[in-house]
mmCIF file of C-alpha atoms in Angstrom:
data_model
loop_
_atom_site.group_PDB
_atom_site.id
_atom_site.type_symbol
_atom_site.label_atom_id
_atom_site.label_comp_id
_atom_site.label_asym_id
_atom_site.label_seq_id
_atom_site.Cartn_x
_atom_site.Cartn_y
_atom_site.Cartn_z
ATOM 1 C CA MET A 619 84.626 -235.087 106.153
ATOM 2 C CA ARG A 620 85.996 -237.129 102.842
ATOM 3 C CA LEU A 621 87.102 -234.182 101.432
ATOM 4 C CA ILE A 622 88.877 -232.435 104.775
ATOM 5 C CA PHE A 623 90.780 -235.494 104.716
ATOM 6 C CA ILE A 624 91.867 -235.040 100.876
ATOM 7 C CA PHE A 625 92.259 -231.545 101.565
ATOM 8 C CA PHE A 626 94.660 -232.002 104.533
ATOM 9 C CA ILE A 627 96.589 -234.486 102.983
ATOM 10 C CA SER A 628 97.709 -232.459 99.841
ATOM 11 C CA THR A 629 98.510 -229.306 101.768
ATOM 12 C CA LEU A 630 100.843 -231.995 103.859
ATOM 13 C CA PHE A 631 102.280 -233.037 100.510
ATOM 14 C CA SER A 632 102.871 -230.626 98.307
ATOM 15 C CA PHE A 633 106.363 -229.330 98.521
ATOM 16 C CA SER A 634 105.414 -225.970 98.357
ATOM 17 C CA PHE A 635 102.921 -223.641 99.532
ATOM 18 C CA GLY A 636 102.192 -222.218 95.616
ATOM 19 C CA GLN A 637 98.957 -222.745 93.961
ATOM 20 C CA LYS A 638 99.311 -225.817 92.046
ATOM 21 C CA GLU A 639 96.921 -226.487 88.406
ATOM 22 C CA LYS A 640 94.018 -228.438 89.756
ATOM 23 C CA THR A 641 94.648 -231.364 87.072
ATOM 24 C CA SER A 642 98.424 -232.446 88.224
ATOM 25 C CA GLU A 643 96.850 -231.448 91.851
ATOM 26 C CA ALA A 644 94.210 -234.513 91.711
ATOM 27 C CA TYR A 645 97.435 -237.134 90.112
ATOM 28 C CA PHE A 646 99.782 -235.566 93.969
ATOM 29 C CA ASN A 647 96.687 -236.532 95.675
ATOM 30 C CA GLN A 648 95.734 -239.989 94.119
ATOM 31 C CA ALA A 649 100.225 -240.111 94.072
ATOM 32 C CA ALA A 650 100.155 -238.835 98.318
ATOM 33 C CA LEU A 651 97.448 -241.163 98.957
ATOM 34 C CA GLU A 652 98.867 -244.478 97.562
ATOM 35 C CA TYR A 653 102.004 -243.604 99.860
ATOM 36 C CA ILE A 654 100.781 -242.544 103.138
ATOM 37 C CA ASN A 655 98.229 -245.415 102.558
ATOM 38 C CA LYS A 656 101.570 -248.277 102.014
ATOM 39 C CA ILE A 657 103.509 -247.087 105.289
ATOM 40 C CA GLY A 658 100.054 -246.715 107.282
ATOM 41 C CA LEU A 659 99.153 -243.490 108.817
ATOM 42 C CA GLU A 660 99.401 -244.781 112.192
ATOM 43 C CA ASN A 661 102.718 -245.896 111.777
ATOM 44 C CA ILE A 662 103.109 -241.981 110.549
ATOM 45 C CA ALA A 663 101.439 -241.437 114.144
ATOM 46 C CA ALA A 664 103.846 -243.587 115.796
ATOM 47 C CA TYR A 665 106.549 -242.443 114.328
ATOM 48 C CA GLU A 666 105.755 -238.147 114.696
ATOM 49 C CA ASN A 667 105.108 -238.661 117.915
ATOM 50 C CA GLU A 668 108.314 -240.492 118.779
ATOM 51 C CA LEU A 669 110.148 -237.829 116.978
ATOM 52 C CA LEU A 670 107.962 -235.372 118.700
ATOM 53 C CA GLU A 671 108.841 -236.273 122.288
ATOM 54 C CA TYR A 672 112.591 -236.806 121.293
ATOM 55 C CA ALA A 673 113.166 -233.524 120.094
ATOM 56 C CA THR A 674 110.882 -231.693 123.174
ATOM 57 C CA GLU A 675 112.980 -233.805 125.506
ATOM 58 C CA GLN A 676 116.687 -232.622 123.362
ATOM 59 C CA LEU A 677 115.226 -228.556 123.224
ATOM 60 C CA GLY A 678 114.146 -228.514 126.493
ATOM 61 C CA THR A 679 117.950 -229.536 127.730
ATOM 62 C CA ILE A 680 118.878 -225.699 126.458
ATOM 63 C CA PRO A 681 119.111 -222.861 128.989
ATOM 64 C CA GLY A 682 116.327 -220.188 128.267
ATOM 65 C CA LEU A 683 114.623 -221.980 125.686
ATOM 66 C CA GLN A 684 110.431 -221.868 125.797
ATOM 67 C CA ILE A 685 108.371 -224.142 124.126
ATOM 68 C CA TYR A 686 104.764 -222.504 123.158
ATOM 69 C CA GLY A 687 101.880 -225.423 123.328
ATOM 70 C CA GLN A 688 102.320 -228.115 124.896
ATOM 71 C CA ALA A 689 98.911 -230.161 124.542
ATOM 72 C CA ALA A 690 99.010 -234.055 125.166
ATOM 73 C CA GLU A 691 97.489 -234.869 122.050
ATOM 74 C CA LYS A 692 99.514 -232.427 119.426
ATOM 75 C CA ILE A 693 101.095 -232.782 115.569
ATOM 76 C CA ALA A 694 104.742 -232.716 115.608
ATOM 77 C CA VAL A 695 105.191 -228.815 115.906
ATOM 78 C CA ILE A 696 107.920 -227.411 118.078
ATOM 79 C CA SER A 697 106.940 -223.229 118.252
ATOM 80 C CA PHE A 698 109.899 -222.257 120.744
ATOM 81 C CA ASN A 699 112.447 -218.830 121.895
ATOM 82 C CA VAL A 700 114.750 -217.969 123.535
ATOM 83 C CA ASP A 701 114.809 -215.368 126.273
ATOM 84 C CA GLY A 702 116.532 -212.094 124.675
ATOM 85 C CA ILE A 703 116.723 -213.600 120.888
ATOM 86 C CA HIS A 704 114.955 -213.378 118.347
ATOM 87 C CA PRO A 705 113.026 -215.272 116.253
ATOM 88 C CA TYR A 706 114.407 -214.168 113.055
ATOM 89 C CA ASP A 707 118.556 -214.665 114.354
ATOM 90 C CA ILE A 708 118.106 -218.623 115.028
ATOM 91 C CA GLY A 709 115.854 -218.816 111.795
ATOM 92 C CA SER A 710 118.857 -216.690 109.944
ATOM 93 C CA ILE A 711 121.454 -218.670 111.397
ATOM 94 C CA LEU A 712 119.530 -221.788 111.039
ATOM 95 C CA ASP A 713 118.779 -222.278 107.274
ATOM 96 C CA LYS A 714 122.781 -220.363 106.688
ATOM 97 C CA LEU A 715 123.400 -224.174 108.481
ATOM 98 C CA GLY A 716 121.140 -225.890 106.044
ATOM 99 C CA ILE A 717 118.817 -226.389 108.578
ATOM 100 C CA ALA A 718 114.974 -225.672 107.493
ATOM 101 C CA VAL A 719 112.872 -224.000 110.510
ATOM 102 C CA ARG A 720 109.984 -221.587 110.087
ATOM 103 C CA THR A 721 109.868 -218.270 111.606
ATOM 104 C CA GLY A 722 107.652 -215.062 112.349
ATOM 105 C CA HIS A 723 104.041 -215.069 113.512
ATOM 106 C CA HIS A 724 102.647 -218.062 111.144
ATOM 107 C CA CYS A 725 99.746 -216.170 110.433
ATOM 108 C CA ALA A 726 98.093 -216.611 114.143
ATOM 109 C CA GLN A 727 98.614 -212.762 115.630
ATOM 110 C CA PRO A 728 96.416 -212.611 118.170
ATOM 111 C CA ILE A 729 98.190 -215.351 119.703
ATOM 112 C CA MET A 730 101.974 -213.935 119.696
ATOM 113 C CA ASP A 731 100.220 -210.905 121.078
ATOM 114 C CA PHE A 732 98.926 -213.357 123.707
ATOM 115 C CA TYR A 733 102.344 -213.908 125.095
ATOM 116 C CA LYS A 734 103.742 -210.649 124.070
ATOM 117 C CA ILE A 735 106.155 -212.317 121.846
ATOM 118 C CA PRO A 736 106.989 -211.260 118.151
ATOM 119 C CA GLY A 737 107.094 -214.532 116.432
ATOM 120 C CA THR A 738 108.218 -217.914 117.427
ATOM 121 C CA VAL A 739 110.902 -220.255 115.462
ATOM 122 C CA ARG A 740 108.657 -223.096 114.361
ATOM 123 C CA ALA A 741 110.350 -226.897 113.445
ATOM 124 C CA SER A 742 107.914 -229.493 111.633
ATOM 125 C CA PHE A 743 108.378 -233.241 111.928
ATOM 126 C CA ALA A 744 107.167 -235.516 109.407
ATOM 127 C CA PHE A 745 107.851 -238.939 108.910
ATOM 128 C CA TYR A 746 111.004 -238.786 106.427
ATOM 129 C CA ASN A 747 112.674 -236.960 109.287
ATOM 130 C CA THR A 748 114.914 -238.794 111.679
ATOM 131 C CA ARG A 749 116.267 -238.877 115.474
ATOM 132 C CA GLU A 750 119.515 -237.647 113.907
ATOM 133 C CA GLU A 751 118.197 -234.813 112.566
ATOM 134 C CA ILE A 752 116.400 -233.734 115.361
ATOM 135 C CA ASP A 753 120.489 -233.783 116.891
ATOM 136 C CA LEU A 754 121.278 -231.563 114.330
ATOM 137 C CA LEU A 755 118.436 -229.065 114.889
ATOM 138 C CA VAL A 756 119.438 -229.125 118.581
ATOM 139 C CA ALA A 757 123.156 -228.145 117.696
ATOM 140 C CA GLY A 758 122.081 -226.251 115.181
ATOM 141 C CA VAL A 759 119.786 -224.156 117.649
ATOM 142 C CA LYS A 760 123.131 -224.561 120.148
ATOM 143 C CA ARG A 761 125.266 -222.680 118.518
ATOM 144 C CA ALA A 762 122.756 -220.443 117.112
ATOM 145 C CA LEU A 763 123.329 -219.020 120.450
ATOM 146 C CA SER A 764 126.843 -218.872 120.773
ATOM 147 C CA MET A 765 126.638 -216.115 117.823
ATOM 148 C CA LEU A 766 123.584 -214.653 119.107
ATOM 149 C CA GLN A 767 124.155 -214.225 122.614
ATOM 150 C CA MET B 1453 135.334 -187.069 105.836
ATOM 151 C CA LYS B 1454 135.210 -189.953 103.894
ATOM 152 C CA SER B 1455 133.210 -190.099 100.800
ATOM 153 C CA ILE B 1456 130.080 -192.367 100.554
ATOM 154 C CA GLU B 1457 131.847 -194.639 97.719
ATOM 155 C CA GLU B 1458 135.206 -195.507 99.988
ATOM 156 C CA ILE B 1459 133.315 -196.414 102.842
ATOM 157 C CA GLN B 1460 131.556 -199.257 100.901
ATOM 158 C CA ASN B 1461 134.510 -199.525 98.987
ATOM 159 C CA GLU B 1462 136.182 -200.471 102.838
ATOM 160 C CA ILE B 1463 132.921 -202.652 103.733
ATOM 161 C CA VAL B 1464 133.528 -204.464 100.421
ATOM 162 C CA ALA B 1465 137.362 -204.802 100.701
ATOM 163 C CA GLU B 1466 136.078 -206.184 104.946
ATOM 164 C CA PHE B 1467 133.475 -208.701 103.900
ATOM 165 C CA SER B 1468 136.168 -210.132 100.962
ATOM 166 C CA PHE B 1469 137.962 -211.459 104.448
ATOM 167 C CA PHE B 1470 135.795 -214.071 105.621
ATOM 168 C CA GLU B 1471 135.732 -217.458 104.041
ATOM 169 C CA ASP B 1472 131.794 -218.101 103.915
ATOM 170 C CA TRP B 1473 128.645 -216.858 105.807
ATOM 171 C CA MET B 1474 128.534 -217.720 108.765
ATOM 172 C CA GLN B 1475 131.221 -215.823 108.976
ATOM 173 C CA ARG B 1476 130.155 -212.644 107.776
ATOM 174 C CA TYR B 1477 126.655 -213.380 109.753
ATOM 175 C CA GLU B 1478 129.344 -213.492 113.048
ATOM 176 C CA HIS B 1479 130.565 -210.367 111.669
ATOM 177 C CA MET B 1480 127.537 -208.803 110.916
ATOM 178 C CA ILE B 1481 125.737 -209.767 114.634
ATOM 179 C CA GLU B 1482 129.154 -208.557 115.852
ATOM 180 C CA LEU B 1483 128.899 -204.868 114.000
ATOM 181 C CA GLY B 1484 124.355 -204.949 115.486
ATOM 182 C CA LYS B 1485 126.206 -205.396 119.261
ATOM 183 C CA SER B 1486 128.185 -201.910 118.341
ATOM 184 C CA LEU B 1487 125.592 -199.941 116.750
ATOM 185 C CA PRO B 1488 125.135 -196.928 119.091
ATOM 186 C CA LEU B 1489 121.924 -196.705 121.123
ATOM 187 C CA ILE B 1490 119.586 -194.795 119.911
ATOM 188 C CA ASP B 1491 117.954 -192.527 122.105
ATOM 189 C CA PRO B 1492 114.745 -194.240 123.718
ATOM 190 C CA GLN B 1493 112.554 -190.768 122.638
ATOM 191 C CA TYR B 1494 113.417 -191.897 118.877
ATOM 192 C CA LYS B 1495 111.527 -195.460 119.293
ATOM 193 C CA ARG B 1496 108.398 -194.385 118.639
ATOM 194 C CA GLU B 1497 106.002 -195.559 116.177
ATOM 195 C CA ASP B 1498 106.613 -192.895 112.854
ATOM 196 C CA ASN B 1499 110.438 -194.005 113.303
ATOM 197 C CA ILE B 1500 109.457 -197.747 112.779
ATOM 198 C CA ILE B 1501 110.311 -199.154 108.873
ATOM 199 C CA LYS B 1502 107.195 -200.077 107.076
ATOM 200 C CA GLY B 1503 107.961 -203.743 105.035
ATOM 201 C CA CYS B 1504 110.249 -204.875 107.779
ATOM 202 C CA GLN B 1505 109.133 -207.939 109.852
ATOM 203 C CA SER B 1506 111.385 -207.272 112.672
ATOM 204 C CA LYS B 1507 110.670 -204.140 114.280
ATOM 205 C CA VAL B 1508 113.293 -200.997 112.575
ATOM 206 C CA TRP B 1509 113.498 -197.669 114.079
ATOM 207 C CA VAL B 1510 115.391 -195.189 112.231
ATOM 208 C CA HIS B 1511 115.763 -191.556 113.727
ATOM 209 C CA ALA B 1512 117.783 -188.651 110.784
ATOM 210 C CA GLN B 1513 118.284 -184.631 112.403
ATOM 211 C CA LEU B 1514 120.099 -182.284 110.655
ATOM 212 C CA GLU B 1515 124.240 -181.726 112.408
ATOM 213 C CA GLY B 1516 125.923 -178.757 110.400
ATOM 214 C CA ASP B 1517 124.706 -179.930 106.682
ATOM 215 C CA ALA B 1518 124.873 -183.245 107.563
ATOM 216 C CA LEU B 1519 122.559 -186.062 108.153
ATOM 217 C CA VAL B 1520 122.925 -187.972 111.063
ATOM 218 C CA PHE B 1521 120.758 -190.757 111.411
ATOM 219 C CA SER B 1522 120.473 -193.299 114.481
ATOM 220 C CA ALA B 1523 119.052 -196.597 114.524
ATOM 221 C CA ASP B 1524 117.576 -200.010 116.346
ATOM 222 C CA SER B 1525 116.642 -202.863 115.848
ATOM 223 C CA ASP B 1526 114.849 -205.968 118.311
ATOM 224 C CA ALA B 1527 116.296 -208.206 115.568
ATOM 225 C CA ILE B 1528 120.039 -208.032 116.030
ATOM 226 C CA ILE B 1529 121.498 -209.220 112.455
ATOM 227 C CA THR B 1530 118.623 -206.539 111.285
ATOM 228 C CA LYS B 1531 120.873 -204.096 113.576
ATOM 229 C CA GLY B 1532 123.919 -205.202 111.773
ATOM 230 C CA ILE B 1533 122.833 -204.939 108.305
ATOM 231 C CA ILE B 1534 121.353 -201.282 109.419
ATOM 232 C CA ALA B 1535 124.305 -200.581 111.751
ATOM 233 C CA LEU B 1536 126.411 -201.291 107.495
ATOM 234 C CA LEU B 1537 124.084 -198.706 106.530
ATOM 235 C CA ILE B 1538 124.440 -195.910 108.818
ATOM 236 C CA ARG B 1539 128.379 -196.169 108.479
ATOM 237 C CA VAL B 1540 127.972 -195.674 104.726
ATOM 238 C CA PHE B 1541 124.986 -192.984 104.813
ATOM 239 C CA SER B 1542 125.573 -191.248 108.068
ATOM 240 C CA HIS B 1543 127.262 -187.567 108.825
ATOM 241 C CA GLN B 1544 126.305 -187.506 104.885
ATOM 242 C CA HIS B 1545 125.380 -184.434 103.221
ATOM 243 C CA PRO B 1546 121.775 -185.344 101.777
ATOM 244 C CA LYS B 1547 122.963 -184.476 98.221
ATOM 245 C CA ALA B 1548 125.690 -186.894 98.701
ATOM 246 C CA ILE B 1549 122.734 -189.727 100.292
ATOM 247 C CA LEU B 1550 120.576 -189.095 97.067
ATOM 248 C CA ASP B 1551 123.367 -189.476 94.990
ATOM 249 C CA ALA B 1552 124.771 -192.847 95.711
ATOM 250 C CA ASN B 1553 123.987 -195.668 94.894
ATOM 251 C CA SER B 1554 123.690 -198.476 97.071
ATOM 252 C CA ASP B 1555 125.999 -201.490 94.752
ATOM 253 C CA PHE B 1556 128.243 -202.509 97.277
ATOM 254 C CA ILE B 1557 125.046 -204.817 98.874
ATOM 255 C CA ASP B 1558 125.079 -206.163 95.940
ATOM 256 C CA GLU B 1559 129.209 -206.811 96.122
ATOM 257 C CA ILE B 1560 129.110 -208.043 99.735
ATOM 258 C CA GLY B 1561 126.841 -210.387 98.481
ATOM 259 C CA LEU B 1562 124.731 -209.563 101.493
ATOM 260 C CA ARG B 1563 121.393 -209.676 99.551
ATOM 261 C CA GLU B 1564 120.853 -213.057 97.824
ATOM 262 C CA HIS B 1565 121.769 -214.080 101.703
ATOM 263 C CA LEU B 1566 118.831 -212.768 103.067
ATOM 264 C CA SER B 1567 115.514 -214.331 103.373
ATOM 265 C CA PRO B 1568 113.181 -212.733 101.113
ATOM 266 C CA THR B 1569 111.536 -211.555 103.259
ATOM 267 C CA ARG B 1570 114.925 -209.598 104.977
ATOM 268 C CA ALA B 1571 115.660 -209.108 102.054
ATOM 269 C CA ASN B 1572 112.473 -206.376 101.194
ATOM 270 C CA GLY B 1573 112.975 -205.270 104.878
ATOM 271 C CA LEU B 1574 116.872 -204.243 103.529
ATOM 272 C CA LEU B 1575 115.106 -202.250 100.600
ATOM 273 C CA SER B 1576 112.542 -200.650 102.834
ATOM 274 C CA MET B 1577 115.858 -199.323 104.720
ATOM 275 C CA ILE B 1578 117.775 -197.802 102.201
ATOM 276 C CA LYS B 1579 114.151 -196.051 100.759
ATOM 277 C CA GLN B 1580 113.510 -194.736 104.181
ATOM 278 C CA ILE B 1581 117.102 -193.012 104.368
ATOM 279 C CA LYS B 1582 116.752 -192.170 100.865
ATOM 280 C CA LEU B 1583 113.710 -189.864 101.548
ATOM 281 C CA TYR B 1584 114.886 -188.196 105.330
ATOM 282 C CA ALA B 1585 117.316 -186.909 102.258
ATOM 283 C CA ILE B 1586 115.125 -185.614 100.421
ATOM 284 C CA ALA B 1587 112.845 -184.418 103.447
ATOM 285 C CA PHE B 1588 116.138 -182.563 104.202
ATOM 286 C CA GLN B 1589 117.793 -181.409 101.455
ATOM 287 C CA THR B 1590 114.372 -179.344 100.591
ATOM 288 C CA GLN B 1591 114.558 -178.039 104.496
ATOM 289 C CA LEU B 1592 118.326 -177.237 103.458
ATOM 290 C CA ASN B 1593 117.369 -175.141 99.807
#
């Protein structure tokens, strides 16, 4: 259990997805755990949930936007598409606006096939994000749609 | 008929008018929207370009001794990119396509402003256009 937890934290906090050298990873894990403990896991979960709720509500005001996955206990990620627009197109414009999202099938091709979609745009929120940044995301999506529709 | 080089120079001049990359993206989106529709019969699996994350279909056929391309994509920015390539390479002799460079892509800064996956897709599209040129050049010989 502890191993799984450490793996989770190390994945969450590796600011890149690349492979890391093992020794530095061990130090990094320690620093990451200290950082997390200082803030408190419960505080983090509560704050991220608040961001998720706010983002879900705000993105939900955009006509034609569909959110995939609405489980009650889901973590702070929102996968979405907008009717008739390819997720890469939205992602490319958001990127130019300095907003980092992930686009594509997220290595979950079976569920993309299930929904019959080529992929989704996915925004993830962590405790260092703010409500203002969610406002920027929503404004960015609206701007992208004004160019693409 | 303009040469490939002349068309490339035109595109470089056109892109230099835009002040930032949002405007260039807007231009590419417009190009994508104005790309003539591909005949639906050519939107088949074997015309899909491998290496693009969005779907791109490219079809080529000879008209006289010129190679004519038509294409489509399910993503509009990708469609804009292929529209640019078609403008450069369509209605040209296969030999001219084979001899041509694609420096304009770097000159307008397109490659560096695409995500790595899209930049790879762009290279795959050029490769496919050149492969068609090789195939049809052989027919003409």
